Amino acid sequence: MQYAGEPPVEPDLYKWSELVSAGAIKSGRPWHNAQYYKKWMEETGFEDVVEKRFFWPTSPWAKGEYYKAIAAYFPADLLKGAEGLSLKVLKALDWTAEEVQAFVPGVKRDLKDTSIHAYFPM
């Protein structure tokens, strides 16, 4: 997750992002590999590889019709999947189900907060 401007480090969303990233790395499935896909495909022998980069806001804070449309769907997916995803990934950091279930409501609250200008690069 990235931010437009300085990241607010107090919200649970920021903490969650850092934790799930660390948990994914510890479990051997880092989430930041997309930045290497083009290079890896070219090294494998693919030619004329085209990479398109996008960002998906976590709430409808971004301006423009396109980003408002993305913000209508992407956060809804995150809200539905946050607990299950967190249960799986934070297990690698030795979190209990009870700890995750106590933490996730704050993450969901922050996903709805338009003052947090967070986005996922795609």
Short mmCIF file of N, CA and C in Angstrom, two decimals:
data_model
loop_
_atom_site.label_atom_id
_atom_site.label_comp_id
_atom_site.label_asym_id
_atom_site.label_seq_id
_atom_site.Cartn_x
_atom_site.Cartn_y
_atom_site.Cartn_z
N MET A 1 0.85 -1.16 0.00
CA MET A 1 0.00 0.00 0.00
C MET A 1 0.90 1.22 0.00
N GLN A 2 0.45 2.23 -0.70
CA GLN A 2 1.17 3.50 -0.73
C GLN A 2 0.19 4.63 -0.42
N TYR A 3 0.74 5.82 -0.31
CA TYR A 3 -0.07 6.97 0.10
C TYR A 3 0.22 8.17 -0.78
N ALA A 4 -0.80 8.98 -0.99
CA ALA A 4 -0.63 10.27 -1.63
C ALA A 4 -0.19 11.22 -0.52
N GLY A 5 1.07 11.54 -0.48
CA GLY A 5 1.61 12.35 0.60
C GLY A 5 2.21 11.47 1.68
N GLU A 6 2.45 12.08 2.82
CA GLU A 6 3.03 11.36 3.95
C GLU A 6 2.04 10.33 4.48
N PRO A 7 2.51 9.11 4.72
CA PRO A 7 1.58 8.12 5.26
C PRO A 7 1.22 8.41 6.70
N PRO A 8 -0.07 8.34 7.02
CA PRO A 8 -0.48 8.50 8.41
C PRO A 8 -0.20 7.19 9.15
N VAL A 9 0.72 7.19 10.09
CA VAL A 9 1.16 5.96 10.72
C VAL A 9 0.28 5.51 11.89
N GLU A 10 -0.65 6.33 12.32
CA GLU A 10 -1.51 5.96 13.44
C GLU A 10 -2.68 5.06 13.06
N PRO A 11 -3.28 5.21 11.89
CA PRO A 11 -4.45 4.38 11.57
C PRO A 11 -4.13 2.89 11.52
N ASP A 12 -5.12 2.09 11.87
CA ASP A 12 -4.97 0.64 11.81
C ASP A 12 -4.70 0.17 10.39
N LEU A 13 -5.19 0.89 9.39
CA LEU A 13 -4.96 0.51 8.00
C LEU A 13 -3.46 0.52 7.68
N TYR A 14 -2.75 1.51 8.16
CA TYR A 14 -1.30 1.58 7.95
C TYR A 14 -0.61 0.39 8.62
N LYS A 15 -0.98 0.16 9.88
CA LYS A 15 -0.38 -0.95 10.63
C LYS A 15 -0.69 -2.29 9.94
N TRP A 16 -1.93 -2.44 9.50
CA TRP A 16 -2.34 -3.67 8.81
C TRP A 16 -1.51 -3.88 7.55
N SER A 17 -1.33 -2.84 6.78
CA SER A 17 -0.56 -2.93 5.55
C SER A 17 0.86 -3.41 5.83
N GLU A 18 1.48 -2.84 6.84
CA GLU A 18 2.84 -3.24 7.21
C GLU A 18 2.87 -4.69 7.69
N LEU A 19 1.89 -5.07 8.49
CA LEU A 19 1.85 -6.43 9.04
C LEU A 19 1.58 -7.49 7.97
N VAL A 20 0.61 -7.25 7.10
CA VAL A 20 0.32 -8.28 6.08
C VAL A 20 1.46 -8.38 5.08
N SER A 21 2.14 -7.29 4.83
CA SER A 21 3.32 -7.35 3.96
C SER A 21 4.40 -8.20 4.60
N ALA A 22 4.65 -7.98 5.88
CA ALA A 22 5.66 -8.78 6.59
C ALA A 22 5.25 -10.24 6.68
N GLY A 23 3.96 -10.49 6.93
CA GLY A 23 3.48 -11.86 7.01
C GLY A 23 3.59 -12.59 5.68
N ALA A 24 3.30 -11.88 4.60
CA ALA A 24 3.41 -12.48 3.27
C ALA A 24 4.86 -12.83 2.95
N ILE A 25 5.77 -11.95 3.31
CA ILE A 25 7.20 -12.21 3.09
C ILE A 25 7.64 -13.41 3.93
N LYS A 26 7.25 -13.43 5.19
CA LYS A 26 7.65 -14.52 6.08
C LYS A 26 7.10 -15.87 5.60
N SER A 27 5.92 -15.85 5.01
CA SER A 27 5.33 -17.10 4.52
C SER A 27 5.84 -17.50 3.14
N GLY A 28 6.75 -16.68 2.59
CA GLY A 28 7.35 -17.00 1.30
C GLY A 28 6.54 -16.57 0.09
N ARG A 29 5.57 -15.69 0.30
CA ARG A 29 4.72 -15.21 -0.78
C ARG A 29 4.63 -13.68 -0.76
N PRO A 30 5.75 -13.00 -1.03
CA PRO A 30 5.74 -11.53 -0.96
C PRO A 30 4.76 -10.91 -1.95
N TRP A 31 4.15 -9.83 -1.52
CA TRP A 31 3.13 -9.15 -2.33
C TRP A 31 3.71 -8.11 -3.26
N HIS A 32 4.97 -7.86 -3.18
CA HIS A 32 5.56 -6.77 -3.96
C HIS A 32 6.28 -7.25 -5.21
N ASN A 33 5.99 -8.46 -5.66
CA ASN A 33 6.68 -9.00 -6.83
C ASN A 33 6.18 -8.45 -8.16
N ALA A 34 5.02 -7.84 -8.19
CA ALA A 34 4.47 -7.36 -9.46
C ALA A 34 5.42 -6.39 -10.17
N GLN A 35 6.21 -5.67 -9.42
CA GLN A 35 7.16 -4.73 -10.02
C GLN A 35 8.22 -5.44 -10.86
N TYR A 36 8.38 -6.74 -10.67
CA TYR A 36 9.38 -7.50 -11.41
C TYR A 36 8.80 -8.32 -12.57
N TYR A 37 7.50 -8.37 -12.71
CA TYR A 37 6.87 -9.25 -13.69
C TYR A 37 7.37 -8.99 -15.11
N LYS A 38 7.43 -7.74 -15.52
CA LYS A 38 7.87 -7.42 -16.89
C LYS A 38 9.29 -7.93 -17.11
N LYS A 39 10.17 -7.63 -16.19
CA LYS A 39 11.56 -8.07 -16.30
C LYS A 39 11.66 -9.59 -16.34
N TRP A 40 10.93 -10.25 -15.47
CA TRP A 40 10.97 -11.70 -15.43
C TRP A 40 10.43 -12.32 -16.72
N MET A 41 9.39 -11.73 -17.26
CA MET A 41 8.82 -12.25 -18.52
C MET A 41 9.82 -12.07 -19.66
N GLU A 42 10.48 -10.92 -19.71
CA GLU A 42 11.49 -10.69 -20.75
C GLU A 42 12.68 -11.64 -20.58
N GLU A 43 13.10 -11.87 -19.35
CA GLU A 43 14.20 -12.80 -19.09
C GLU A 43 13.83 -14.23 -19.49
N THR A 44 12.54 -14.55 -19.43
CA THR A 44 12.06 -15.88 -19.80
C THR A 44 11.99 -16.04 -21.31
N GLY A 45 11.99 -14.91 -22.03
CA GLY A 45 11.97 -14.99 -23.49
C GLY A 45 10.79 -14.31 -24.15
N PHE A 46 9.86 -13.79 -23.39
CA PHE A 46 8.74 -13.07 -23.99
C PHE A 46 9.26 -11.78 -24.61
N GLU A 47 8.66 -11.40 -25.72
CA GLU A 47 9.07 -10.18 -26.42
C GLU A 47 7.92 -9.18 -26.43
N ASP A 48 8.28 -7.92 -26.59
CA ASP A 48 7.29 -6.84 -26.67
C ASP A 48 6.32 -6.84 -25.48
N VAL A 49 6.85 -7.07 -24.30
CA VAL A 49 6.03 -7.08 -23.10
C VAL A 49 5.61 -5.64 -22.79
N VAL A 50 4.34 -5.45 -22.60
CA VAL A 50 3.80 -4.12 -22.28
C VAL A 50 3.34 -4.13 -20.82
N GLU A 51 3.83 -3.17 -20.08
CA GLU A 51 3.44 -3.04 -18.69
C GLU A 51 2.59 -1.78 -18.54
N LYS A 52 1.45 -1.94 -17.91
CA LYS A 52 0.59 -0.79 -17.62
C LYS A 52 0.44 -0.71 -16.12
N ARG A 53 0.63 0.47 -15.59
CA ARG A 53 0.53 0.68 -14.14
C ARG A 53 -0.71 1.51 -13.82
N PHE A 54 -1.35 1.11 -12.74
CA PHE A 54 -2.55 1.78 -12.26
C PHE A 54 -2.44 1.94 -10.76
N PHE A 55 -3.30 2.76 -10.20
CA PHE A 55 -3.43 2.73 -8.75
C PHE A 55 -4.91 2.67 -8.40
N TRP A 56 -5.17 1.89 -7.38
CA TRP A 56 -6.54 1.70 -6.92
C TRP A 56 -6.68 2.28 -5.53
N PRO A 57 -7.47 3.35 -5.38
CA PRO A 57 -7.65 3.96 -4.07
C PRO A 57 -8.45 3.06 -3.14
N THR A 58 -8.16 3.16 -1.85
CA THR A 58 -8.84 2.33 -0.85
C THR A 58 -10.17 2.92 -0.40
N SER A 59 -10.47 4.13 -0.81
CA SER A 59 -11.75 4.77 -0.53
C SER A 59 -11.96 5.84 -1.62
N PRO A 60 -13.14 6.43 -1.69
CA PRO A 60 -13.39 7.40 -2.77
C PRO A 60 -12.76 8.77 -2.58
N TRP A 61 -11.53 8.82 -2.10
CA TRP A 61 -10.84 10.10 -1.91
C TRP A 61 -10.28 10.67 -3.21
N ALA A 62 -9.93 9.81 -4.16
CA ALA A 62 -9.29 10.27 -5.39
C ALA A 62 -10.30 10.94 -6.31
N LYS A 63 -9.82 11.92 -7.06
CA LYS A 63 -10.69 12.67 -7.96
C LYS A 63 -10.78 11.99 -9.31
N GLY A 64 -11.87 12.24 -10.00
CA GLY A 64 -12.05 11.73 -11.35
C GLY A 64 -13.01 10.54 -11.39
N GLU A 65 -13.73 10.43 -12.50
CA GLU A 65 -14.72 9.37 -12.67
C GLU A 65 -14.11 7.98 -12.58
N TYR A 66 -12.96 7.80 -13.23
CA TYR A 66 -12.31 6.49 -13.24
C TYR A 66 -12.00 6.03 -11.81
N TYR A 67 -11.37 6.91 -11.04
CA TYR A 67 -10.98 6.54 -9.68
C TYR A 67 -12.18 6.39 -8.76
N LYS A 68 -13.21 7.17 -8.99
CA LYS A 68 -14.45 7.01 -8.21
C LYS A 68 -15.08 5.65 -8.50
N ALA A 69 -15.01 5.21 -9.76
CA ALA A 69 -15.56 3.89 -10.11
C ALA A 69 -14.74 2.78 -9.45
N ILE A 70 -13.43 2.88 -9.53
CA ILE A 70 -12.57 1.89 -8.88
C ILE A 70 -12.87 1.88 -7.38
N ALA A 71 -13.01 3.06 -6.79
CA ALA A 71 -13.25 3.17 -5.36
C ALA A 71 -14.63 2.65 -4.95
N ALA A 72 -15.50 2.43 -5.92
CA ALA A 72 -16.80 1.85 -5.61
C ALA A 72 -16.70 0.33 -5.47
N TYR A 73 -15.71 -0.28 -6.10
CA TYR A 73 -15.61 -1.74 -6.10
C TYR A 73 -14.44 -2.27 -5.26
N PHE A 74 -13.27 -1.72 -5.45
CA PHE A 74 -12.08 -2.25 -4.79
C PHE A 74 -12.20 -2.25 -3.27
N PRO A 75 -12.59 -1.14 -2.63
CA PRO A 75 -12.72 -1.17 -1.17
C PRO A 75 -13.77 -2.17 -0.70
N ALA A 76 -14.81 -2.37 -1.48
CA ALA A 76 -15.84 -3.35 -1.11
C ALA A 76 -15.23 -4.75 -1.04
N ASP A 77 -14.37 -5.06 -2.00
CA ASP A 77 -13.66 -6.35 -1.97
C ASP A 77 -12.76 -6.45 -0.76
N LEU A 78 -12.04 -5.37 -0.47
CA LEU A 78 -11.15 -5.36 0.69
C LEU A 78 -11.94 -5.54 1.99
N LEU A 79 -13.08 -4.87 2.09
CA LEU A 79 -13.90 -4.98 3.29
C LEU A 79 -14.40 -6.41 3.49
N LYS A 80 -14.79 -7.06 2.40
CA LYS A 80 -15.29 -8.43 2.49
C LYS A 80 -14.18 -9.42 2.81
N GLY A 81 -12.99 -9.17 2.30
CA GLY A 81 -11.92 -10.14 2.45
C GLY A 81 -10.90 -9.86 3.53
N ALA A 82 -11.01 -8.73 4.21
CA ALA A 82 -9.98 -8.32 5.16
C ALA A 82 -9.76 -9.33 6.28
N GLU A 83 -10.85 -9.86 6.83
CA GLU A 83 -10.69 -10.78 7.95
C GLU A 83 -10.06 -12.10 7.50
N GLY A 84 -10.57 -12.68 6.43
CA GLY A 84 -10.03 -13.95 5.95
C GLY A 84 -8.58 -13.82 5.52
N LEU A 85 -8.29 -12.77 4.80
CA LEU A 85 -6.91 -12.53 4.36
C LEU A 85 -6.00 -12.35 5.58
N SER A 86 -6.46 -11.58 6.53
CA SER A 86 -5.65 -11.32 7.73
C SER A 86 -5.44 -12.58 8.55
N LEU A 87 -6.48 -13.40 8.68
CA LEU A 87 -6.33 -14.65 9.42
C LEU A 87 -5.25 -15.53 8.80
N LYS A 88 -5.23 -15.60 7.48
CA LYS A 88 -4.24 -16.44 6.79
C LYS A 88 -2.83 -15.86 6.89
N VAL A 89 -2.69 -14.59 6.58
CA VAL A 89 -1.35 -13.99 6.48
C VAL A 89 -0.75 -13.68 7.85
N LEU A 90 -1.54 -13.20 8.78
CA LEU A 90 -0.99 -12.85 10.09
C LEU A 90 -0.66 -14.08 10.93
N LYS A 91 -1.17 -15.23 10.52
CA LYS A 91 -0.78 -16.48 11.19
C LYS A 91 0.73 -16.69 11.09
N ALA A 92 1.32 -16.22 9.99
CA ALA A 92 2.77 -16.34 9.81
C ALA A 92 3.53 -15.50 10.83
N LEU A 93 2.86 -14.51 11.40
CA LEU A 93 3.49 -13.65 12.43
C LEU A 93 3.04 -14.07 13.83
N ASP A 94 2.44 -15.26 13.91
CA ASP A 94 2.01 -15.85 15.19
C ASP A 94 0.84 -15.11 15.85
N TRP A 95 0.01 -14.46 15.05
CA TRP A 95 -1.20 -13.84 15.58
C TRP A 95 -2.24 -14.93 15.78
N THR A 96 -3.02 -14.81 16.84
CA THR A 96 -4.13 -15.74 17.05
C THR A 96 -5.36 -15.23 16.31
N ALA A 97 -6.32 -16.10 16.11
CA ALA A 97 -7.57 -15.71 15.45
C ALA A 97 -8.26 -14.60 16.25
N GLU A 98 -8.20 -14.69 17.56
CA GLU A 98 -8.84 -13.68 18.41
C GLU A 98 -8.17 -12.31 18.25
N GLU A 99 -6.86 -12.30 18.14
CA GLU A 99 -6.13 -11.03 17.95
C GLU A 99 -6.49 -10.41 16.60
N VAL A 100 -6.56 -11.24 15.57
CA VAL A 100 -6.92 -10.74 14.24
C VAL A 100 -8.34 -10.20 14.25
N GLN A 101 -9.26 -10.94 14.84
CA GLN A 101 -10.67 -10.52 14.86
C GLN A 101 -10.87 -9.24 15.67
N ALA A 102 -10.02 -8.99 16.64
CA ALA A 102 -10.10 -7.74 17.41
C ALA A 102 -9.50 -6.57 16.63
N PHE A 103 -8.54 -6.85 15.75
CA PHE A 103 -7.82 -5.81 15.01
C PHE A 103 -8.55 -5.38 13.74
N VAL A 104 -9.17 -6.31 13.05
CA VAL A 104 -9.76 -6.06 11.73
C VAL A 104 -10.85 -4.98 11.72
N PRO A 105 -11.70 -4.86 12.72
CA PRO A 105 -12.70 -3.78 12.67
C PRO A 105 -12.09 -2.38 12.51
N GLY A 106 -10.94 -2.13 13.11
CA GLY A 106 -10.26 -0.84 12.94
C GLY A 106 -9.76 -0.66 11.52
N VAL A 107 -9.30 -1.74 10.92
CA VAL A 107 -8.85 -1.70 9.53
C VAL A 107 -10.03 -1.37 8.62
N LYS A 108 -11.16 -2.02 8.86
CA LYS A 108 -12.35 -1.77 8.04
C LYS A 108 -12.84 -0.33 8.21
N ARG A 109 -12.77 0.17 9.43
CA ARG A 109 -13.15 1.57 9.67
C ARG A 109 -12.27 2.50 8.84
N ASP A 110 -10.96 2.24 8.85
CA ASP A 110 -10.02 3.09 8.12
C ASP A 110 -10.18 2.97 6.61
N LEU A 111 -10.62 1.81 6.12
CA LEU A 111 -10.86 1.65 4.68
C LEU A 111 -11.99 2.55 4.20
N LYS A 112 -12.86 2.96 5.09
CA LYS A 112 -13.99 3.84 4.75
C LYS A 112 -13.66 5.32 4.95
N ASP A 113 -12.51 5.60 5.53
CA ASP A 113 -12.11 6.96 5.89
C ASP A 113 -11.49 7.67 4.68
N THR A 114 -12.20 8.64 4.13
CA THR A 114 -11.71 9.35 2.94
C THR A 114 -10.58 10.34 3.25
N SER A 115 -10.27 10.53 4.52
CA SER A 115 -9.14 11.41 4.85
C SER A 115 -7.81 10.64 4.77
N ILE A 116 -7.88 9.31 4.67
CA ILE A 116 -6.68 8.49 4.50
C ILE A 116 -6.50 8.24 3.00
N HIS A 117 -5.52 8.86 2.43
CA HIS A 117 -5.32 8.80 0.97
C HIS A 117 -4.38 7.65 0.60
N ALA A 118 -4.88 6.45 0.83
CA ALA A 118 -4.11 5.24 0.55
C ALA A 118 -4.52 4.65 -0.79
N TYR A 119 -3.59 3.94 -1.41
CA TYR A 119 -3.89 3.26 -2.67
C TYR A 119 -2.96 2.07 -2.84
N PHE A 120 -3.39 1.14 -3.68
CA PHE A 120 -2.57 0.00 -4.04
C PHE A 120 -2.07 0.19 -5.47
N PRO A 121 -0.78 0.12 -5.69
CA PRO A 121 -0.28 0.17 -7.08
C PRO A 121 -0.59 -1.16 -7.75
N MET A 122 -1.03 -1.10 -8.97
CA MET A 122 -1.37 -2.31 -9.74
C MET A 122 -0.63 -2.31 -11.05
#
